[in-house]
Amino acid sequence: CSDEFLNKLYDCGIRATYSNLFYMPTDCPTREKYGWMNDAQSSAEQIMMNFKAERLLEKWNRDICDAMNDNGELPGIVPTHGWGFKWGNGPVSDGSLFEQAYRIYIHTGSDKCLEQNLPYFKRYLKMLESKRNKDGFVEFGLHDWANPLKNEAVLTPTELINAVYTVKFCRIAALAARLSGESAEWFDNEAEKQKQLICAKYIGSDGRCTVNEQTAVSMLIYHDICTGDAIKNQLKECVEAKDFHHFCGMVGLRHLYAALNKCGLFDYAFKIVTASGYPSYRNWIEHGATTLWEMWDLSESKNHHMYSDVLSWMVKTIGGISPDDNKPVFNEIEVSPYFFEQLSFAEASYDSQKGRVEVRWERHGNSVHLKIIAPENNYVKYNGAFLNKGENLFVIGSVS
């Protein structure tokens, strides 16, 4: 695009991901070289959008299932010689069991991993059920890891993060059950129970989250647990309060940009992505980053992919090639770019199962010229209508 910083950031994300995709998604290629599952849950969508990684992830998915104990517990890293069952696991990490299989399905149409995982989904969710406290929440595992306070404070309660992820897990398991021809009733009921628990404890009578933090609020919006105007305004205020900087760790950042999009706050997300100062991606790059790093204060690993979901936000929002979680991209794909006033042009592409989708838009005075190249008839949709194969040109007038 016309912003060289965004181009550099995208390149950093690609480098960080590619150098960590050998044998399994590792945390960093220079230090631990472990298959940390919390990192991979955060970046799975970006990996599937930018790399043809389904074979690697299918193999690692099998390793994850093999690593599960008889009681349903998973380690924080896979594969493991035994380490990781007592620390570094929990839903923030264990969610890779669900996320990898789901993203493979969304992007390729292959339901093999979802169906193979179904017995493991059941075993894992039963394990979570056995660990609930008297209020029905699960408290163990990682929290919003690597936040700008460098984990000195848990900004969003672990039990809230775990509960929201449990809703997500149950929904994915329900999808797997339906694809397998089995009943999804138990999974549907568990998702609804967790949703009601969350709302009862963490949503006030004013419709706002009682935890006034970016992670908590964005997770509730992203997963459609709370969607009213009150909580959308709360997210807006949470960003404004930090002067348009993120103030969350890897869990929050995986949800923040998409939640802002759902609230129509595209410009707020753009301001965070391009912010200067601390904490910010720009601060890393100004200090010489050529990949994405682990800590916002410039310490620890200098090559992590756990913050790389910003790449999928760029493709979906600036490029407008937007896979919908409810409409797998092997069926159809929507193109809906947001024409940020800070940009004079942008282009993006996505190698779908039906061929490459290409988008380019460019400003001409107060109008935008948009070109969409579709690989097949009636596959790519723009402005509610399916497009013909090949170049499709549009002129959008009165764009500020």
mmCIF file of C-alpha atoms in Angstrom:
data_model
loop_
_atom_site.group_PDB
_atom_site.id
_atom_site.type_symbol
_atom_site.label_atom_id
_atom_site.label_comp_id
_atom_site.label_asym_id
_atom_site.label_seq_id
_atom_site.Cartn_x
_atom_site.Cartn_y
_atom_site.Cartn_z
ATOM 1 C CA CYS A 1 0.000 0.000 0.000
ATOM 2 C CA SER A 2 1.063 3.656 -0.021
ATOM 3 C CA ASP A 3 2.193 3.512 3.629
ATOM 4 C CA GLU A 4 5.719 2.094 3.752
ATOM 5 C CA PHE A 5 5.463 1.409 7.473
ATOM 6 C CA LEU A 6 2.501 -0.934 6.889
ATOM 7 C CA ASN A 7 4.437 -2.675 4.110
ATOM 8 C CA LYS A 8 7.385 -3.121 6.461
ATOM 9 C CA LEU A 9 5.145 -4.431 9.248
ATOM 10 C CA TYR A 10 3.557 -6.944 6.882
ATOM 11 C CA ASP A 11 7.002 -8.108 5.788
ATOM 12 C CA CYS A 12 8.061 -8.503 9.427
ATOM 13 C CA GLY A 13 5.039 -10.687 10.069
ATOM 14 C CA ILE A 14 5.705 -12.866 7.038
ATOM 15 C CA ARG A 15 9.359 -13.333 8.036
ATOM 16 C CA ALA A 16 8.461 -14.149 11.639
ATOM 17 C CA THR A 17 5.874 -16.705 10.562
ATOM 18 C CA TYR A 18 7.893 -18.366 7.832
ATOM 19 C CA SER A 19 10.981 -18.794 10.005
ATOM 20 C CA ASN A 20 8.795 -20.496 12.648
ATOM 21 C CA LEU A 21 7.059 -23.014 10.353
ATOM 22 C CA PHE A 22 9.447 -25.933 10.402
ATOM 23 C CA TYR A 23 8.100 -29.285 11.647
ATOM 24 C CA MET A 24 5.528 -27.333 13.692
ATOM 25 C CA PRO A 25 4.659 -23.713 14.471
ATOM 26 C CA THR A 26 7.471 -22.848 16.883
ATOM 27 C CA ASP A 27 7.663 -19.873 19.237
ATOM 28 C CA CYS A 28 11.029 -18.671 17.954
ATOM 29 C CA PRO A 29 13.666 -20.273 15.698
ATOM 30 C CA THR A 30 16.668 -19.166 17.747
ATOM 31 C CA ARG A 31 15.963 -19.925 21.397
ATOM 32 C CA GLU A 32 13.375 -22.468 22.585
ATOM 33 C CA LYS A 33 12.144 -23.761 19.211
ATOM 34 C CA TYR A 34 9.098 -25.223 20.995
ATOM 35 C CA GLY A 35 5.648 -25.794 19.590
ATOM 36 C CA TRP A 36 3.945 -23.310 21.908
ATOM 37 C CA MET A 37 0.224 -23.708 21.360
ATOM 38 C CA ASN A 38 -0.727 -20.275 22.718
ATOM 39 C CA ASP A 39 1.299 -18.622 19.952
ATOM 40 C CA ALA A 40 -0.324 -20.772 17.284
ATOM 41 C CA GLN A 41 -3.900 -20.200 18.463
ATOM 42 C CA SER A 42 -3.312 -16.462 18.059
ATOM 43 C CA SER A 43 -1.834 -16.646 14.555
ATOM 44 C CA ALA A 44 -3.649 -19.570 12.919
ATOM 45 C CA GLU A 45 -5.924 -17.459 10.730
ATOM 46 C CA GLN A 46 -3.034 -15.383 9.410
ATOM 47 C CA ILE A 47 -1.028 -18.541 8.713
ATOM 48 C CA MET A 48 -3.858 -19.994 6.648
ATOM 49 C CA MET A 49 -4.341 -16.723 4.761
ATOM 50 C CA ASN A 50 -0.685 -16.216 3.863
ATOM 51 C CA PHE A 51 0.760 -19.730 3.608
ATOM 52 C CA LYS A 52 -0.481 -22.991 2.157
ATOM 53 C CA ALA A 53 0.149 -24.583 5.526
ATOM 54 C CA GLU A 54 -2.714 -27.052 5.792
ATOM 55 C CA ARG A 55 -0.493 -30.139 5.470
ATOM 56 C CA LEU A 56 1.860 -28.920 8.197
ATOM 57 C CA LEU A 57 -1.053 -27.993 10.474
ATOM 58 C CA GLU A 58 -2.833 -31.295 9.802
ATOM 59 C CA LYS A 59 0.304 -33.128 10.909
ATOM 60 C CA TRP A 60 0.684 -30.948 13.999
ATOM 61 C CA ASN A 61 -3.013 -31.394 14.747
ATOM 62 C CA ARG A 62 -2.371 -35.136 14.947
ATOM 63 C CA ASP A 63 0.541 -34.466 17.326
ATOM 64 C CA ILE A 64 -1.750 -32.348 19.538
ATOM 65 C CA CYS A 65 -4.277 -35.177 19.781
ATOM 66 C CA ASP A 66 -1.489 -37.644 20.558
ATOM 67 C CA ALA A 67 -0.211 -35.370 23.341
ATOM 68 C CA MET A 68 -3.539 -35.371 25.195
ATOM 69 C CA ASN A 69 -3.636 -37.296 28.477
ATOM 70 C CA ASP A 70 -6.343 -39.858 29.155
ATOM 71 C CA ASN A 71 -8.050 -37.320 31.405
ATOM 72 C CA GLY A 72 -8.197 -34.759 28.589
ATOM 73 C CA GLU A 73 -5.339 -32.465 29.649
ATOM 74 C CA LEU A 74 -3.010 -30.961 27.081
ATOM 75 C CA PRO A 75 0.524 -29.604 27.520
ATOM 76 C CA GLY A 76 1.424 -26.020 26.657
ATOM 77 C CA ILE A 77 3.846 -27.219 23.985
ATOM 78 C CA VAL A 78 3.480 -29.993 21.414
ATOM 79 C CA PRO A 79 5.337 -32.250 21.022
ATOM 80 C CA THR A 80 6.573 -32.622 24.581
ATOM 81 C CA HIS A 81 8.639 -35.055 26.610
ATOM 82 C CA GLY A 82 6.290 -34.419 29.526
ATOM 83 C CA TRP A 83 6.887 -30.759 30.321
ATOM 84 C CA GLY A 84 3.995 -28.343 29.959
ATOM 85 C CA PHE A 85 1.131 -30.088 31.754
ATOM 86 C CA LYS A 86 1.600 -28.059 34.932
ATOM 87 C CA TRP A 87 2.386 -24.624 33.479
ATOM 88 C CA GLY A 88 1.876 -22.875 30.152
ATOM 89 C CA ASN A 89 -1.291 -24.716 29.236
ATOM 90 C CA GLY A 90 -4.977 -23.932 29.806
ATOM 91 C CA PRO A 91 -7.487 -22.681 27.193
ATOM 92 C CA VAL A 92 -5.181 -19.886 25.983
ATOM 93 C CA SER A 93 -2.832 -22.603 24.772
ATOM 94 C CA ASP A 94 -5.039 -25.669 24.458
ATOM 95 C CA GLY A 95 -7.296 -23.843 22.031
ATOM 96 C CA SER A 96 -4.968 -24.787 19.177
ATOM 97 C CA LEU A 97 -6.705 -28.180 19.241
ATOM 98 C CA PHE A 98 -9.864 -26.387 18.086
ATOM 99 C CA GLU A 99 -8.484 -23.389 16.193
ATOM 100 C CA GLN A 100 -6.173 -25.223 13.791
ATOM 101 C CA ALA A 101 -8.829 -27.701 12.679
ATOM 102 C CA TYR A 102 -11.409 -24.940 12.328
ATOM 103 C CA ARG A 103 -9.183 -22.655 10.230
ATOM 104 C CA ILE A 104 -8.236 -25.531 7.930
ATOM 105 C CA TYR A 105 -11.944 -26.139 7.356
ATOM 106 C CA ILE A 106 -12.750 -22.460 6.826
ATOM 107 C CA HIS A 107 -10.016 -21.990 4.228
ATOM 108 C CA THR A 108 -9.889 -25.349 2.425
ATOM 109 C CA GLY A 109 -13.228 -27.038 3.008
ATOM 110 C CA SER A 110 -11.524 -30.103 4.472
ATOM 111 C CA ASP A 111 -13.420 -31.278 7.546
ATOM 112 C CA LYS A 112 -11.016 -34.163 8.182
ATOM 113 C CA CYS A 113 -9.323 -32.573 11.198
ATOM 114 C CA LEU A 114 -12.625 -31.467 12.725
ATOM 115 C CA GLU A 115 -14.082 -34.955 12.452
ATOM 116 C CA GLN A 116 -10.893 -36.655 13.656
ATOM 117 C CA ASN A 117 -10.733 -34.284 16.609
ATOM 118 C CA LEU A 118 -14.315 -34.767 17.739
ATOM 119 C CA PRO A 119 -13.527 -37.473 20.379
ATOM 120 C CA TYR A 120 -10.682 -35.268 21.650
ATOM 121 C CA PHE A 121 -12.967 -32.223 21.752
ATOM 122 C CA LYS A 122 -15.347 -34.186 23.970
ATOM 123 C CA ARG A 123 -12.583 -35.430 26.258
ATOM 124 C CA TYR A 124 -11.049 -31.976 26.594
ATOM 125 C CA LEU A 125 -14.337 -30.213 27.325
ATOM 126 C CA LYS A 126 -15.222 -32.842 29.930
ATOM 127 C CA MET A 127 -11.849 -32.146 31.561
ATOM 128 C CA LEU A 128 -12.629 -28.421 31.667
ATOM 129 C CA GLU A 129 -15.996 -29.218 33.204
ATOM 130 C CA SER A 130 -14.247 -31.173 35.972
ATOM 131 C CA LYS A 131 -12.024 -28.181 36.806
ATOM 132 C CA ARG A 132 -14.772 -25.601 37.290
ATOM 133 C CA ASN A 133 -14.906 -23.726 40.567
ATOM 134 C CA LYS A 134 -18.072 -23.231 42.607
ATOM 135 C CA ASP A 135 -19.128 -20.391 40.303
ATOM 136 C CA GLY A 136 -18.710 -22.513 37.186
ATOM 137 C CA PHE A 137 -15.468 -20.960 35.928
ATOM 138 C CA VAL A 138 -12.063 -22.465 35.117
ATOM 139 C CA GLU A 139 -9.087 -20.558 36.519
ATOM 140 C CA PHE A 140 -5.963 -22.471 35.446
ATOM 141 C CA GLY A 141 -3.527 -21.724 32.644
ATOM 142 C CA LEU A 142 -2.006 -18.723 30.925
ATOM 143 C CA HIS A 143 -3.645 -15.316 31.041
ATOM 144 C CA ASP A 144 -3.307 -12.489 28.497
ATOM 145 C CA TRP A 145 0.351 -13.274 28.007
ATOM 146 C CA ALA A 146 3.048 -10.653 27.300
ATOM 147 C CA ASN A 147 0.965 -7.570 27.994
ATOM 148 C CA PRO A 148 2.682 -4.144 28.035
ATOM 149 C CA LEU A 149 3.183 -4.473 31.790
ATOM 150 C CA LYS A 150 5.228 -7.573 30.956
ATOM 151 C CA ASN A 151 2.941 -9.950 32.843
ATOM 152 C CA GLU A 152 3.430 -8.161 36.129
ATOM 153 C CA ALA A 153 -0.330 -7.700 36.286
ATOM 154 C CA VAL A 154 -3.218 -9.804 35.025
ATOM 155 C CA LEU A 155 -5.341 -7.112 33.407
ATOM 156 C CA THR A 156 -8.222 -9.426 32.467
ATOM 157 C CA PRO A 157 -9.164 -12.319 34.797
ATOM 158 C CA THR A 158 -8.002 -15.689 33.534
ATOM 159 C CA GLU A 159 -11.392 -17.198 34.343
ATOM 160 C CA LEU A 160 -13.105 -14.746 31.980
ATOM 161 C CA ILE A 161 -10.667 -15.469 29.168
ATOM 162 C CA ASN A 162 -11.108 -19.204 29.722
ATOM 163 C CA ALA A 163 -14.894 -18.938 29.751
ATOM 164 C CA VAL A 164 -14.999 -17.014 26.476
ATOM 165 C CA TYR A 165 -12.655 -19.514 24.872
ATOM 166 C CA THR A 166 -14.831 -22.350 26.161
ATOM 167 C CA VAL A 167 -17.792 -20.844 24.300
ATOM 168 C CA LYS A 168 -15.631 -20.790 21.173
ATOM 169 C CA PHE A 169 -14.491 -24.384 21.707
ATOM 170 C CA CYS A 170 -18.047 -25.629 22.159
ATOM 171 C CA ARG A 171 -19.185 -23.891 18.981
ATOM 172 C CA ILE A 172 -16.363 -25.475 16.978
ATOM 173 C CA ALA A 173 -17.082 -28.875 18.516
ATOM 174 C CA ALA A 174 -20.773 -28.454 17.614
ATOM 175 C CA LEU A 175 -19.753 -27.760 14.014
ATOM 176 C CA ALA A 176 -17.577 -30.875 14.005
ATOM 177 C CA ALA A 177 -20.453 -32.937 15.376
ATOM 178 C CA ARG A 178 -22.848 -31.726 12.692
ATOM 179 C CA LEU A 179 -20.307 -32.383 9.945
ATOM 180 C CA SER A 180 -19.862 -35.881 11.378
ATOM 181 C CA GLY A 181 -23.590 -36.536 11.459
ATOM 182 C CA GLU A 182 -23.674 -36.609 15.262
ATOM 183 C CA SER A 183 -25.766 -34.687 17.750
ATOM 184 C CA ALA A 184 -24.399 -31.268 18.679
ATOM 185 C CA GLU A 185 -26.884 -30.735 21.508
ATOM 186 C CA TRP A 186 -24.435 -31.125 24.401
ATOM 187 C CA PHE A 187 -21.936 -28.706 22.842
ATOM 188 C CA ASP A 188 -24.660 -26.174 22.051
ATOM 189 C CA ASN A 189 -25.963 -26.370 25.613
ATOM 190 C CA GLU A 190 -22.500 -25.973 27.108
ATOM 191 C CA ALA A 191 -21.797 -22.930 24.960
ATOM 192 C CA GLU A 192 -25.035 -21.317 26.099
ATOM 193 C CA LYS A 193 -24.353 -22.148 29.775
ATOM 194 C CA GLN A 194 -20.922 -20.538 29.626
ATOM 195 C CA LYS A 195 -22.343 -17.516 27.848
ATOM 196 C CA GLN A 196 -24.966 -17.064 30.570
ATOM 197 C CA LEU A 197 -22.319 -17.432 33.314
ATOM 198 C CA ILE A 198 -20.198 -14.747 31.663
ATOM 199 C CA CYS A 199 -23.104 -12.372 31.276
ATOM 200 C CA ALA A 200 -24.284 -12.898 34.855
ATOM 201 C CA LYS A 201 -20.884 -12.102 36.385
ATOM 202 C CA TYR A 202 -19.163 -9.818 33.906
ATOM 203 C CA ILE A 203 -21.927 -7.788 32.246
ATOM 204 C CA GLY A 204 -23.409 -5.023 34.386
ATOM 205 C CA SER A 205 -26.973 -3.764 34.309
ATOM 206 C CA ASP A 206 -25.773 -0.947 32.046
ATOM 207 C CA GLY A 207 -24.707 -3.455 29.356
ATOM 208 C CA ARG A 208 -20.996 -2.815 29.870
ATOM 209 C CA CYS A 209 -18.304 -5.282 30.870
ATOM 210 C CA THR A 210 -17.365 -4.994 34.535
ATOM 211 C CA VAL A 211 -13.713 -5.489 33.523
ATOM 212 C CA ASN A 212 -12.846 -2.239 31.787
ATOM 213 C CA GLU A 213 -9.934 -3.613 29.755
ATOM 214 C CA GLN A 214 -9.373 -3.952 26.026
ATOM 215 C CA THR A 215 -8.973 -7.720 26.176
ATOM 216 C CA ALA A 216 -12.151 -8.411 28.126
ATOM 217 C CA VAL A 217 -14.330 -6.078 26.088
ATOM 218 C CA SER A 218 -12.975 -7.068 22.678
ATOM 219 C CA MET A 219 -13.314 -10.802 23.403
ATOM 220 C CA LEU A 220 -16.975 -10.397 24.364
ATOM 221 C CA ILE A 221 -17.673 -8.451 21.179
ATOM 222 C CA TYR A 222 -15.631 -10.671 18.868
ATOM 223 C CA HIS A 223 -17.384 -13.840 20.033
ATOM 224 C CA ASP A 224 -20.875 -12.261 20.023
ATOM 225 C CA ILE A 225 -21.342 -12.805 23.742
ATOM 226 C CA CYS A 226 -22.315 -9.181 24.300
ATOM 227 C CA THR A 227 -23.113 -6.964 21.318
ATOM 228 C CA GLY A 228 -25.084 -3.905 22.454
ATOM 229 C CA ASP A 229 -24.201 -0.269 21.917
ATOM 230 C CA ALA A 230 -23.064 0.085 25.523
ATOM 231 C CA ILE A 231 -20.207 -2.384 25.220
ATOM 232 C CA LYS A 232 -19.261 -1.061 21.784
ATOM 233 C CA ASN A 233 -18.935 2.400 23.284
ATOM 234 C CA GLN A 234 -16.916 0.881 26.100
ATOM 235 C CA LEU A 235 -14.380 -0.552 23.652
ATOM 236 C CA LYS A 236 -14.153 2.834 21.971
ATOM 237 C CA GLU A 237 -13.438 4.453 25.331
ATOM 238 C CA CYS A 238 -10.855 1.789 26.249
ATOM 239 C CA VAL A 239 -8.866 2.669 23.130
ATOM 240 C CA GLU A 240 -9.219 6.404 23.633
ATOM 241 C CA ALA A 241 -8.080 6.063 27.257
ATOM 242 C CA LYS A 242 -4.761 4.626 26.040
ATOM 243 C CA ASP A 243 -4.305 7.354 23.405
ATOM 244 C CA PHE A 244 -4.990 4.909 20.547
ATOM 245 C CA HIS A 245 -2.494 2.297 21.684
ATOM 246 C CA HIS A 246 -3.218 -1.317 22.456
ATOM 247 C CA PHE A 247 -2.936 -2.156 26.136
ATOM 248 C CA CYS A 248 -3.287 -5.904 26.104
ATOM 249 C CA GLY A 249 -1.286 -9.051 25.530
ATOM 250 C CA MET A 250 -1.421 -11.726 22.857
ATOM 251 C CA VAL A 251 -4.992 -12.788 23.661
ATOM 252 C CA GLY A 252 -6.348 -9.274 23.523
ATOM 253 C CA LEU A 253 -4.483 -8.307 20.377
ATOM 254 C CA ARG A 254 -5.870 -11.352 18.562
ATOM 255 C CA HIS A 255 -9.383 -9.970 19.196
ATOM 256 C CA LEU A 256 -8.965 -6.198 19.376
ATOM 257 C CA TYR A 257 -8.743 -5.200 15.710
ATOM 258 C CA ALA A 258 -11.564 -7.481 14.608
ATOM 259 C CA ALA A 259 -13.762 -6.296 17.473
ATOM 260 C CA LEU A 260 -13.167 -2.683 16.493
ATOM 261 C CA ASN A 261 -14.155 -3.580 12.935
ATOM 262 C CA LYS A 262 -17.382 -5.138 14.205
ATOM 263 C CA CYS A 263 -18.115 -1.868 15.998
ATOM 264 C CA GLY A 264 -17.495 0.133 12.822
ATOM 265 C CA LEU A 265 -14.357 1.613 14.392
ATOM 266 C CA PHE A 266 -12.018 0.840 11.501
ATOM 267 C CA ASP A 267 -10.106 4.084 11.983
ATOM 268 C CA TYR A 268 -9.475 3.245 15.637
ATOM 269 C CA ALA A 269 -7.867 -0.048 14.616
ATOM 270 C CA PHE A 270 -5.768 1.731 11.977
ATOM 271 C CA LYS A 271 -4.530 4.240 14.536
ATOM 272 C CA ILE A 272 -3.450 1.453 16.904
ATOM 273 C CA VAL A 273 -1.677 -0.502 14.162
ATOM 274 C CA THR A 274 0.250 2.584 13.005
ATOM 275 C CA ALA A 275 0.805 4.175 16.442
ATOM 276 C CA SER A 276 4.174 5.483 17.623
ATOM 277 C CA GLY A 277 5.628 5.248 21.112
ATOM 278 C CA TYR A 278 5.055 2.536 23.679
ATOM 279 C CA PRO A 279 3.649 -0.007 23.111
ATOM 280 C CA SER A 280 3.594 -0.214 19.335
ATOM 281 C CA TYR A 281 4.746 -2.158 16.309
ATOM 282 C CA ARG A 282 6.397 1.023 15.052
ATOM 283 C CA ASN A 283 8.594 1.141 18.158
ATOM 284 C CA TRP A 284 9.925 -2.309 17.289
ATOM 285 C CA ILE A 285 10.680 -1.339 13.706
ATOM 286 C CA GLU A 286 12.335 1.908 14.747
ATOM 287 C CA HIS A 287 14.651 -0.220 16.878
ATOM 288 C CA GLY A 288 15.641 -2.371 13.922
ATOM 289 C CA ALA A 289 13.053 -5.151 13.878
ATOM 290 C CA THR A 290 12.904 -7.235 10.696
ATOM 291 C CA THR A 291 10.563 -9.770 12.319
ATOM 292 C CA LEU A 292 7.965 -9.490 15.079
ATOM 293 C CA TRP A 293 9.271 -9.597 18.639
ATOM 294 C CA GLU A 294 8.075 -11.131 21.892
ATOM 295 C CA MET A 295 7.909 -8.239 24.342
ATOM 296 C CA TRP A 296 6.824 -4.666 23.761
ATOM 297 C CA ASP A 297 9.716 -3.352 25.891
ATOM 298 C CA LEU A 298 12.194 -4.802 23.339
ATOM 299 C CA SER A 299 13.332 -7.611 25.645
ATOM 300 C CA GLU A 300 13.300 -11.395 25.166
ATOM 301 C CA SER A 301 12.976 -13.083 21.752
ATOM 302 C CA LYS A 302 13.414 -11.054 18.577
ATOM 303 C CA ASN A 303 11.406 -13.457 16.410
ATOM 304 C CA HIS A 304 7.877 -14.431 17.509
ATOM 305 C CA HIS A 305 4.723 -14.817 15.428
ATOM 306 C CA MET A 306 2.164 -14.563 18.243
ATOM 307 C CA TYR A 307 1.240 -10.963 17.364
ATOM 308 C CA SER A 308 0.986 -11.612 13.628
ATOM 309 C CA ASP A 309 -2.801 -11.621 13.290
ATOM 310 C CA VAL A 310 -2.419 -7.957 12.304
ATOM 311 C CA LEU A 311 -1.539 -9.356 8.863
ATOM 312 C CA SER A 312 -4.966 -10.931 8.453
ATOM 313 C CA TRP A 313 -6.528 -7.645 9.609
ATOM 314 C CA MET A 314 -4.662 -5.831 6.825
ATOM 315 C CA VAL A 315 -5.771 -8.294 4.143
ATOM 316 C CA LYS A 316 -9.384 -8.311 5.345
ATOM 317 C CA THR A 317 -9.758 -4.599 6.079
ATOM 318 C CA ILE A 318 -7.363 -2.623 3.879
ATOM 319 C CA GLY A 319 -7.423 -5.149 1.035
ATOM 320 C CA GLY A 320 -11.026 -6.036 1.763
ATOM 321 C CA ILE A 321 -10.620 -9.773 1.129
ATOM 322 C CA SER A 322 -12.617 -10.875 4.092
ATOM 323 C CA PRO A 323 -13.209 -14.529 4.947
ATOM 324 C CA ASP A 324 -16.339 -14.734 7.070
ATOM 325 C CA ASP A 325 -16.291 -17.199 9.970
ATOM 326 C CA ASN A 326 -19.866 -18.100 9.052
ATOM 327 C CA LYS A 327 -19.223 -18.406 5.308
ATOM 328 C CA PRO A 328 -16.186 -20.601 4.609
ATOM 329 C CA VAL A 329 -14.080 -19.184 1.801
ATOM 330 C CA PHE A 330 -14.198 -22.390 -0.196
ATOM 331 C CA ASN A 331 -17.865 -21.532 -0.852
ATOM 332 C CA GLU A 332 -17.722 -17.783 -1.437
ATOM 333 C CA ILE A 333 -15.604 -14.823 -0.465
ATOM 334 C CA GLU A 334 -16.638 -11.257 0.212
ATOM 335 C CA VAL A 335 -14.592 -8.251 -0.899
ATOM 336 C CA SER A 336 -15.237 -5.104 1.122
ATOM 337 C CA PRO A 337 -12.209 -2.819 1.493
ATOM 338 C CA TYR A 338 -12.188 0.142 3.832
ATOM 339 C CA PHE A 339 -10.727 3.168 2.079
ATOM 340 C CA PHE A 340 -8.600 4.705 4.828
ATOM 341 C CA GLU A 341 -8.024 8.383 4.225
ATOM 342 C CA GLN A 342 -4.353 7.965 5.179
ATOM 343 C CA LEU A 343 -3.777 5.738 2.131
ATOM 344 C CA SER A 344 -3.727 6.658 -1.544
ATOM 345 C CA PHE A 345 -3.724 3.048 -2.791
ATOM 346 C CA ALA A 346 -3.665 -0.526 -1.561
ATOM 347 C CA GLU A 347 -3.557 -3.968 -3.114
ATOM 348 C CA ALA A 348 -3.874 -7.478 -1.741
ATOM 349 C CA SER A 349 -4.330 -11.034 -2.931
ATOM 350 C CA TYR A 350 -5.460 -14.336 -1.479
ATOM 351 C CA ASP A 351 -4.849 -17.799 -2.944
ATOM 352 C CA SER A 352 -8.182 -19.480 -2.359
ATOM 353 C CA GLN A 353 -9.182 -23.039 -3.160
ATOM 354 C CA LYS A 354 -10.766 -21.705 -6.358
ATOM 355 C CA GLY A 355 -7.830 -19.571 -7.445
ATOM 356 C CA ARG A 356 -6.267 -16.218 -6.685
ATOM 357 C CA VAL A 357 -8.461 -13.309 -5.646
ATOM 358 C CA GLU A 358 -6.836 -9.930 -6.310
ATOM 359 C CA VAL A 359 -7.915 -6.483 -5.165
ATOM 360 C CA ARG A 360 -6.460 -3.073 -5.914
ATOM 361 C CA TRP A 361 -7.917 0.321 -5.070
ATOM 362 C CA GLU A 362 -6.536 3.763 -5.796
ATOM 363 C CA ARG A 363 -7.681 7.292 -5.070
ATOM 364 C CA HIS A 364 -8.455 9.704 -7.889
ATOM 365 C CA GLY A 365 -9.502 12.979 -6.314
ATOM 366 C CA ASN A 366 -12.628 12.336 -4.243
ATOM 367 C CA SER A 367 -13.316 8.977 -5.857
ATOM 368 C CA VAL A 368 -11.747 5.550 -5.577
ATOM 369 C CA HIS A 369 -11.125 3.205 -8.502
ATOM 370 C CA LEU A 370 -11.476 -0.398 -7.395
ATOM 371 C CA LYS A 371 -10.362 -3.448 -9.388
ATOM 372 C CA ILE A 372 -11.312 -6.961 -8.285
ATOM 373 C CA ILE A 373 -10.029 -10.023 -10.143
ATOM 374 C CA ALA A 374 -12.179 -13.097 -9.513
ATOM 375 C CA PRO A 375 -10.949 -16.612 -10.357
ATOM 376 C CA GLU A 376 -14.446 -17.965 -11.112
ATOM 377 C CA ASN A 377 -17.931 -16.713 -11.871
ATOM 378 C CA ASN A 378 -20.228 -16.394 -8.845
ATOM 379 C CA TYR A 379 -17.509 -16.914 -6.237
ATOM 380 C CA VAL A 380 -16.353 -13.431 -5.257
ATOM 381 C CA LYS A 381 -19.041 -11.102 -3.939
ATOM 382 C CA TYR A 382 -18.865 -7.307 -3.828
ATOM 383 C CA ASN A 383 -21.589 -4.981 -2.574
ATOM 384 C CA GLY A 384 -24.059 -7.858 -2.340
ATOM 385 C CA ALA A 385 -23.568 -9.196 -5.876
ATOM 386 C CA PHE A 386 -21.450 -12.020 -7.274
ATOM 387 C CA LEU A 387 -18.816 -11.020 -9.827
ATOM 388 C CA ASN A 388 -17.814 -12.480 -13.163
ATOM 389 C CA LYS A 389 -14.502 -14.217 -13.688
ATOM 390 C CA GLY A 390 -11.621 -11.868 -14.472
ATOM 391 C CA GLU A 391 -11.348 -8.106 -13.975
ATOM 392 C CA ASN A 392 -14.266 -6.258 -12.432
ATOM 393 C CA LEU A 393 -13.912 -2.456 -12.270
ATOM 394 C CA PHE A 394 -15.791 -0.035 -10.008
ATOM 395 C CA VAL A 395 -15.648 3.694 -9.408
ATOM 396 C CA ILE A 396 -16.780 4.732 -5.935
ATOM 397 C CA GLY A 397 -17.568 8.432 -5.745
ATOM 398 C CA SER A 398 -17.565 10.924 -2.867
ATOM 399 C CA VAL A 399 -14.968 9.085 -0.778
ATOM 400 C CA SER A 400 -13.269 11.398 1.745
#
